[in-house]
PDB file of C-alpha atoms in Angstrom:
ATOM      1  CA  MET C  12     -16.031 -31.492   0.762  1.00  0.00           C
ATOM      2  CA  SER C  13     -13.650 -29.204  -0.963  1.00  0.00           C
ATOM      3  CA  HIS C  14     -10.771 -27.464   1.053  1.00  0.00           C
ATOM      4  CA  LYS C  15      -9.653 -25.584  -1.985  1.00  0.00           C
ATOM      5  CA  ASP C  16     -10.587 -22.092  -0.803  1.00  0.00           C
ATOM      6  CA  LEU C  17      -8.726 -22.537   2.544  1.00  0.00           C
ATOM      7  CA  GLU C  18      -5.887 -24.254   0.878  1.00  0.00           C
ATOM      8  CA  LYS C  19      -5.502 -21.206  -1.555  1.00  0.00           C
ATOM      9  CA  ASN C  20      -5.853 -18.836   1.463  1.00  0.00           C
ATOM     10  CA  LEU C  21      -3.119 -20.656   3.240  1.00  0.00           C
ATOM     11  CA  MET C  22      -0.696 -20.459   0.071  1.00  0.00           C
ATOM     12  CA  ASP C  23      -1.585 -16.696  -0.382  1.00  0.00           C
ATOM     13  CA  LEU C  24      -0.627 -16.213   3.287  1.00  0.00           C
ATOM     14  CA  ILE C  25       2.704 -18.079   2.777  1.00  0.00           C
ATOM     15  CA  VAL C  26       3.385 -16.059  -0.396  1.00  0.00           C
ATOM     16  CA  GLU C  27       2.698 -12.900   1.541  1.00  0.00           C
ATOM     17  CA  GLU C  28       4.976 -13.857   4.446  1.00  0.00           C
ATOM     18  CA  GLN C  29       7.774 -14.744   2.054  1.00  0.00           C
ATOM     19  CA  ALA C  30       7.500 -11.335   0.427  1.00  0.00           C
ATOM     20  CA  LYS C  31       7.604  -9.592   3.751  1.00  0.00           C
ATOM     21  CA  LEU C  32      10.300 -11.699   5.532  1.00  0.00           C
ATOM     22  CA  GLY C  33      12.029 -13.648   2.686  1.00  0.00           C
ATOM     23  CA  TYR C  34      12.110 -17.325   2.097  1.00  0.00           C
ATOM     24  CA  ARG C  35      13.372 -19.848   4.806  1.00  0.00           C
ATOM     25  CA  LYS C  36      12.775 -23.482   4.792  1.00  0.00           C
ATOM     26  CA  GLU C  37      11.055 -23.599   8.095  1.00  0.00           C
ATOM     27  CA  THR C  38       7.700 -24.696   9.817  1.00  0.00           C
ATOM     28  CA  ILE C  39       5.229 -21.813  10.033  1.00  0.00           C
ATOM     29  CA  ARG C  40       2.019 -21.515  11.952  1.00  0.00           C
ATOM     30  CA  LEU C  41      -1.099 -19.505  10.557  1.00  0.00           C
ATOM     31  CA  TYR C  42      -4.041 -18.762  12.811  1.00  0.00           C
ATOM     32  CA  TYR C  43      -7.564 -18.397  11.930  1.00  0.00           C
ATOM     33  CA  PRO C  44     -10.516 -17.481  14.075  1.00  0.00           C
ATOM     34  CA  LEU C  45     -13.567 -19.891  13.893  1.00  0.00           C
ATOM     35  CA  GLU C  46     -15.522 -17.283  12.001  1.00  0.00           C
ATOM     36  CA  SER C  47     -13.117 -17.107   9.070  1.00  0.00           C
ATOM     37  CA  LEU C  48     -13.183 -20.853   8.721  1.00  0.00           C
ATOM     38  CA  ARG C  49     -16.939 -20.836   8.738  1.00  0.00           C
ATOM     39  CA  HIS C  50     -16.886 -18.673   5.547  1.00  0.00           C
ATOM     40  CA  PHE C  51     -14.585 -20.993   3.837  1.00  0.00           C
ATOM     41  CA  TYR C  52     -17.072 -23.719   4.472  1.00  0.00           C
ATOM     42  CA  ASP C  53     -20.340 -21.732   4.501  1.00  0.00           C
ATOM     43  CA  CYS C  54     -21.335 -23.413   7.705  1.00  0.00           C
ATOM     44  CA  ALA C  55     -22.210 -22.541  11.390  1.00  0.00           C
ATOM     45  CA  ASP C  56     -19.900 -25.163  13.045  1.00  0.00           C
ATOM     46  CA  THR C  57     -18.949 -24.987  16.678  1.00  0.00           C
ATOM     47  CA  ALA C  58     -15.080 -25.110  17.154  1.00  0.00           C
ATOM     48  CA  ASP C  59     -15.326 -28.858  17.921  1.00  0.00           C
ATOM     49  CA  GLU C  60     -17.396 -29.513  14.858  1.00  0.00           C
ATOM     50  CA  MET C  61     -14.858 -27.452  12.657  1.00  0.00           C
ATOM     51  CA  GLN C  62     -12.001 -29.516  14.157  1.00  0.00           C
ATOM     52  CA  ALA C  63     -13.795 -32.777  12.927  1.00  0.00           C
ATOM     53  CA  ARG C  64     -14.486 -31.071   9.749  1.00  0.00           C
ATOM     54  CA  LEU C  65     -10.847 -30.435   9.254  1.00  0.00           C
ATOM     55  CA  LEU C  66      -9.783 -34.008  10.024  1.00  0.00           C
ATOM     56  CA  GLU C  67      -9.339 -34.722   6.476  1.00  0.00           C
ATOM     57  CA  PHE C  68      -7.788 -31.366   5.619  1.00  0.00           C
ATOM     58  CA  PRO C  69      -3.959 -32.574   6.038  1.00  0.00           C
ATOM     59  CA  GLU C  70      -4.522 -35.566   3.626  1.00  0.00           C
ATOM     60  CA  ALA C  71      -6.241 -33.354   1.148  1.00  0.00           C
ATOM     61  CA  VAL C  72      -3.587 -30.874   0.919  1.00  0.00           C
ATOM     62  CA  ALA C  73      -0.629 -33.110   1.541  1.00  0.00           C
ATOM     63  CA  LYS C  74       0.709 -32.997  -2.120  1.00  0.00           C
ATOM     64  CA  GLU C  75       1.112 -29.187  -1.915  1.00  0.00           C
ATOM     65  CA  LEU C  76       1.442 -28.478   1.764  1.00  0.00           C
ATOM     66  CA  GLY C  77       3.195 -31.512   2.857  1.00  0.00           C
ATOM     67  CA  GLY C  78       2.548 -32.195   6.599  1.00  0.00           C
ATOM     68  CA  VAL C  79      -0.128 -30.049   8.036  1.00  0.00           C
ATOM     69  CA  GLU C  80      -1.414 -30.082  11.772  1.00  0.00           C
ATOM     70  CA  VAL C  81      -4.656 -28.447  12.438  1.00  0.00           C
ATOM     71  CA  THR C  82      -5.408 -27.755  16.322  1.00  0.00           C
ATOM     72  CA  HIS C  83      -7.424 -25.244  18.011  1.00  0.00           C
ATOM     73  CA  VAL C  84      -8.021 -23.612  21.408  1.00  0.00           C
ATOM     74  CA  LYS C  85     -11.432 -22.371  22.014  1.00  0.00           C
ATOM     75  CA  ASP C  86     -12.365 -20.444  18.673  1.00  0.00           C
ATOM     76  CA  ARG C  87      -8.881 -19.957  17.442  1.00  0.00           C
ATOM     77  CA  PHE C  88      -7.336 -22.420  15.051  1.00  0.00           C
ATOM     78  CA  CYS C  89      -3.549 -23.050  14.199  1.00  0.00           C
ATOM     79  CA  PHE C  90      -2.333 -24.588  10.955  1.00  0.00           C
ATOM     80  CA  LEU C  91       1.291 -25.780  11.373  1.00  0.00           C
ATOM     81  CA  ILE C  92       2.587 -26.044   7.779  1.00  0.00           C
ATOM     82  CA  SER C  93       5.668 -28.203   7.451  1.00  0.00           C
ATOM     83  CA  GLU C  94       9.094 -27.206   6.105  1.00  0.00           C
ATOM     84  CA  ASP C  95       8.090 -29.167   2.861  1.00  0.00           C
ATOM     85  CA  GLY C  96       4.829 -27.251   2.576  1.00  0.00           C
ATOM     86  CA  VAL C  97       6.561 -23.964   2.912  1.00  0.00           C
ATOM     87  CA  GLU C  98       9.273 -25.067   0.383  1.00  0.00           C
ATOM     88  CA  TYR C  99       6.609 -26.296  -2.018  1.00  0.00           C
ATOM     89  CA  VAL C 100       4.928 -22.943  -2.035  1.00  0.00           C
ATOM     90  CA  HIS C 101       8.197 -21.124  -2.477  1.00  0.00           C
ATOM     91  CA  ALA C 102       9.020 -23.395  -5.447  1.00  0.00           C
ATOM     92  CA  HIS C 103       5.559 -23.602  -7.253  1.00  0.00           C
ATOM     93  CA  GLN C 104       3.609 -20.519  -6.518  1.00  0.00           C
ATOM     94  CA  LYS C 105       4.399 -17.522  -8.560  1.00  0.00           C
ATOM     95  CA  GLU C 106       5.614 -14.487  -6.646  1.00  0.00           C
ATOM     96  CA  ASN C 107       2.860 -12.000  -6.087  1.00  0.00           C
ATOM     97  CA  ALA C 108       4.497  -9.056  -7.874  1.00  0.00           C
ATOM     98  CA  PHE C 109       1.849  -6.647  -6.484  1.00  0.00           C
ATOM     99  CA  ILE C 110       2.525  -7.834  -2.795  1.00  0.00           C
ATOM    100  CA  ARG C 111       6.305  -7.479  -3.381  1.00  0.00           C
ATOM    101  CA  GLN C 112       5.736  -3.924  -4.644  1.00  0.00           C
ATOM    102  CA  LEU C 113       3.420  -3.087  -1.627  1.00  0.00           C
ATOM    103  CA  VAL C 114       5.737  -4.516   0.867  1.00  0.00           C
ATOM    104  CA  GLU C 115       8.702  -2.688  -0.590  1.00  0.00           C
ATOM    105  CA  LEU C 116       6.797   0.716  -0.689  1.00  0.00           C
ATOM    106  CA  LEU C 117       5.677   0.331   2.907  1.00  0.00           C
ATOM    107  CA  GLY C 118       9.182  -0.638   3.937  1.00  0.00           C
ATOM    108  CA  GLY C 119      10.131   3.038   3.336  1.00  0.00           C
ATOM    109  CA  HIS C 120       8.482   6.269   4.209  1.00  0.00           C
ATOM    110  CA  ALA C 121       5.328   5.749   2.203  1.00  0.00           C
ATOM    111  CA  THR C 122       2.210   7.982   2.422  1.00  0.00           C
ATOM    112  CA  LEU C 123      -1.460   6.951   1.927  1.00  0.00           C
ATOM    113  CA  ASP C 124      -1.172   8.933  -1.357  1.00  0.00           C
ATOM    114  CA  ASP C 125       1.870   6.604  -2.464  1.00  0.00           C
ATOM    115  CA  VAL C 126      -0.145   3.697  -1.803  1.00  0.00           C
ATOM    116  CA  LYS C 127      -3.171   4.967  -3.897  1.00  0.00           C
ATOM    117  CA  ARG C 128      -0.663   5.565  -6.672  1.00  0.00           C
ATOM    118  CA  LEU C 129       0.679   2.040  -6.377  1.00  0.00           C
ATOM    119  CA  PHE C 130      -2.953   0.662  -6.899  1.00  0.00           C
ATOM    120  CA  GLU C 131      -3.684   3.057  -9.703  1.00  0.00           C
ATOM    121  CA  ALA C 132      -0.418   1.696 -11.513  1.00  0.00           C
ATOM    122  CA  GLN C 133      -1.874  -1.910 -11.445  1.00  0.00           C
ATOM    123  CA  PRO C 134      -3.379  -3.364 -14.564  1.00  0.00           C
ATOM    124  CA  TYR C 135      -6.598  -3.887 -12.742  1.00  0.00           C
ATOM    125  CA  ALA C 136      -9.001  -1.173 -11.651  1.00  0.00           C
ATOM    126  CA  SER C 137      -9.487  -0.557  -7.913  1.00  0.00           C
ATOM    127  CA  THR C 138     -11.541   1.445  -5.633  1.00  0.00           C
ATOM    128  CA  ALA C 139     -10.363   3.425  -2.503  1.00  0.00           C
ATOM    129  CA  THR C 140     -12.595   4.201   0.397  1.00  0.00           C
ATOM    130  CA  VAL C 141     -11.549   6.745   3.017  1.00  0.00           C
ATOM    131  CA  LEU C 142     -12.292   5.043   6.533  1.00  0.00           C
ATOM    132  CA  ASP C 143     -12.821   6.676   9.989  1.00  0.00           C
ATOM    133  CA  ASN C 144     -13.322   3.619  12.130  1.00  0.00           C
ATOM    134  CA  GLY C 145     -10.464   4.100  14.590  1.00  0.00           C
ATOM    135  CA  GLU C 146      -8.725   1.014  13.063  1.00  0.00           C
ATOM    136  CA  PHE C 147      -7.690   2.058   9.454  1.00  0.00           C
ATOM    137  CA  ASP C 148      -7.766   5.119   7.498  1.00  0.00           C
ATOM    138  CA  LEU C 149      -8.124   3.761   3.969  1.00  0.00           C
ATOM    139  CA  LEU C 150      -9.629   0.570   2.255  1.00  0.00           C
ATOM    140  CA  ILE C 151      -8.686  -0.257  -1.263  1.00  0.00           C
ATOM    141  CA  ARG C 152      -9.774  -3.280  -3.105  1.00  0.00           C
ATOM    142  CA  PHE C 153      -9.444  -4.365  -6.863  1.00  0.00           C
ATOM    143  CA  THR C 154     -12.809  -4.180  -8.846  1.00  0.00           C
ATOM    144  CA  GLU C 155     -11.357  -6.399 -11.570  1.00  0.00           C
ATOM    145  CA  GLY C 156      -8.952  -9.275 -11.798  1.00  0.00           C
ATOM    146  CA  ASP C 157      -8.516 -12.125  -9.285  1.00  0.00           C
ATOM    147  CA  ASP C 158      -7.319 -10.648  -6.163  1.00  0.00           C
ATOM    148  CA  PRO C 159     -10.306 -10.880  -3.735  1.00  0.00           C
ATOM    149  CA  TYR C 160      -8.699  -9.116  -0.861  1.00  0.00           C
ATOM    150  CA  TYR C 161      -9.662  -5.801   1.003  1.00  0.00           C
ATOM    151  CA  TYR C 162      -6.436  -4.059   1.729  1.00  0.00           C
ATOM    152  CA  CYS C 163      -6.892  -1.825   4.796  1.00  0.00           C
ATOM    153  CA  PHE C 164      -4.147   0.998   5.732  1.00  0.00           C
ATOM    154  CA  LYS C 165      -3.412   2.779   8.602  1.00  0.00           C
ATOM    155  CA  ASP C 166      -1.094   5.901   8.615  1.00  0.00           C
ATOM    156  CA  GLU C 167       0.748   5.763  11.897  1.00  0.00           C
ATOM    157  CA  GLY C 168       2.697   8.893  11.657  1.00  0.00           C
ATOM    158  CA  CYS C 169       6.077   7.608  10.767  1.00  0.00           C
ATOM    159  CA  HIS C 170       4.952   4.784   8.591  1.00  0.00           C
ATOM    160  CA  VAL C 171       1.923   3.114   6.894  1.00  0.00           C
ATOM    161  CA  ILE C 172       0.727  -0.467   7.875  1.00  0.00           C
ATOM    162  CA  TYR C 173      -1.570  -2.679   6.159  1.00  0.00           C
ATOM    163  CA  HIS C 174      -3.668  -5.825   6.747  1.00  0.00           C
ATOM    164  CA  ARG C 175      -5.566  -7.601   4.057  1.00  0.00           C
ATOM    165  CA  PHE C 176      -8.726  -9.406   4.643  1.00  0.00           C
ATOM    166  CA  LEU C 177     -11.133 -11.554   2.664  1.00  0.00           C
ATOM    167  CA  PRO C 178     -14.595  -9.708   2.066  1.00  0.00           C
ATOM    168  CA  ALA C 179     -16.455 -11.792   4.531  1.00  0.00           C
ATOM    169  CA  ASP C 180     -13.957 -11.203   7.269  1.00  0.00           C
ATOM    170  CA  TYR C 181     -13.835  -7.623   6.684  1.00  0.00           C
ATOM    171  CA  GLU C 182     -17.520  -7.447   7.040  1.00  0.00           C
ATOM    172  CA  ASP C 183     -17.380  -9.326  10.231  1.00  0.00           C
ATOM    173  CA  PHE C 184     -15.636  -6.328  11.863  1.00  0.00           C
ATOM    174  CA  GLY C 185     -18.676  -4.235  11.170  1.00  0.00           C
ATOM    175  CA  PHE C 186     -16.937  -1.090   9.994  1.00  0.00           C
TER     176      PHE C 186
END
């Protein structure tokens, strides 16, 4: 069984967190709903079955992520990544320049038009969709390149926030 997609996603989240908060050698916890994990493994596992599936995950990713603990309460899973894993990602994963630009842009008084311009300035084509679902105002995703995420933006009046989802997770919301 391959854990590569989940491992990559965990690393992507660590890189994103470090762009937002800065790097610190510390233990972190990343949470996933059961449904998201089912997408990684293309399965319909119960929470207990998923926990059993993930028993070998810590050993499979130990070289890159150091000590990892996987626990769950009901349908919510926690991946505790050790300081060594966080340090490995910091030292070995290239900083995501686009995420850094996005975080810096949204750290100021950006508008949705500013966000669109940032995406348009990237080397890969993207598509933007105006949303009216009560949660988000704008969805932008790259149509070329290797960034699989859907970026969802909400203008909260004084600032713009974003969340990024894998396509299957976005679809689960039913927007």
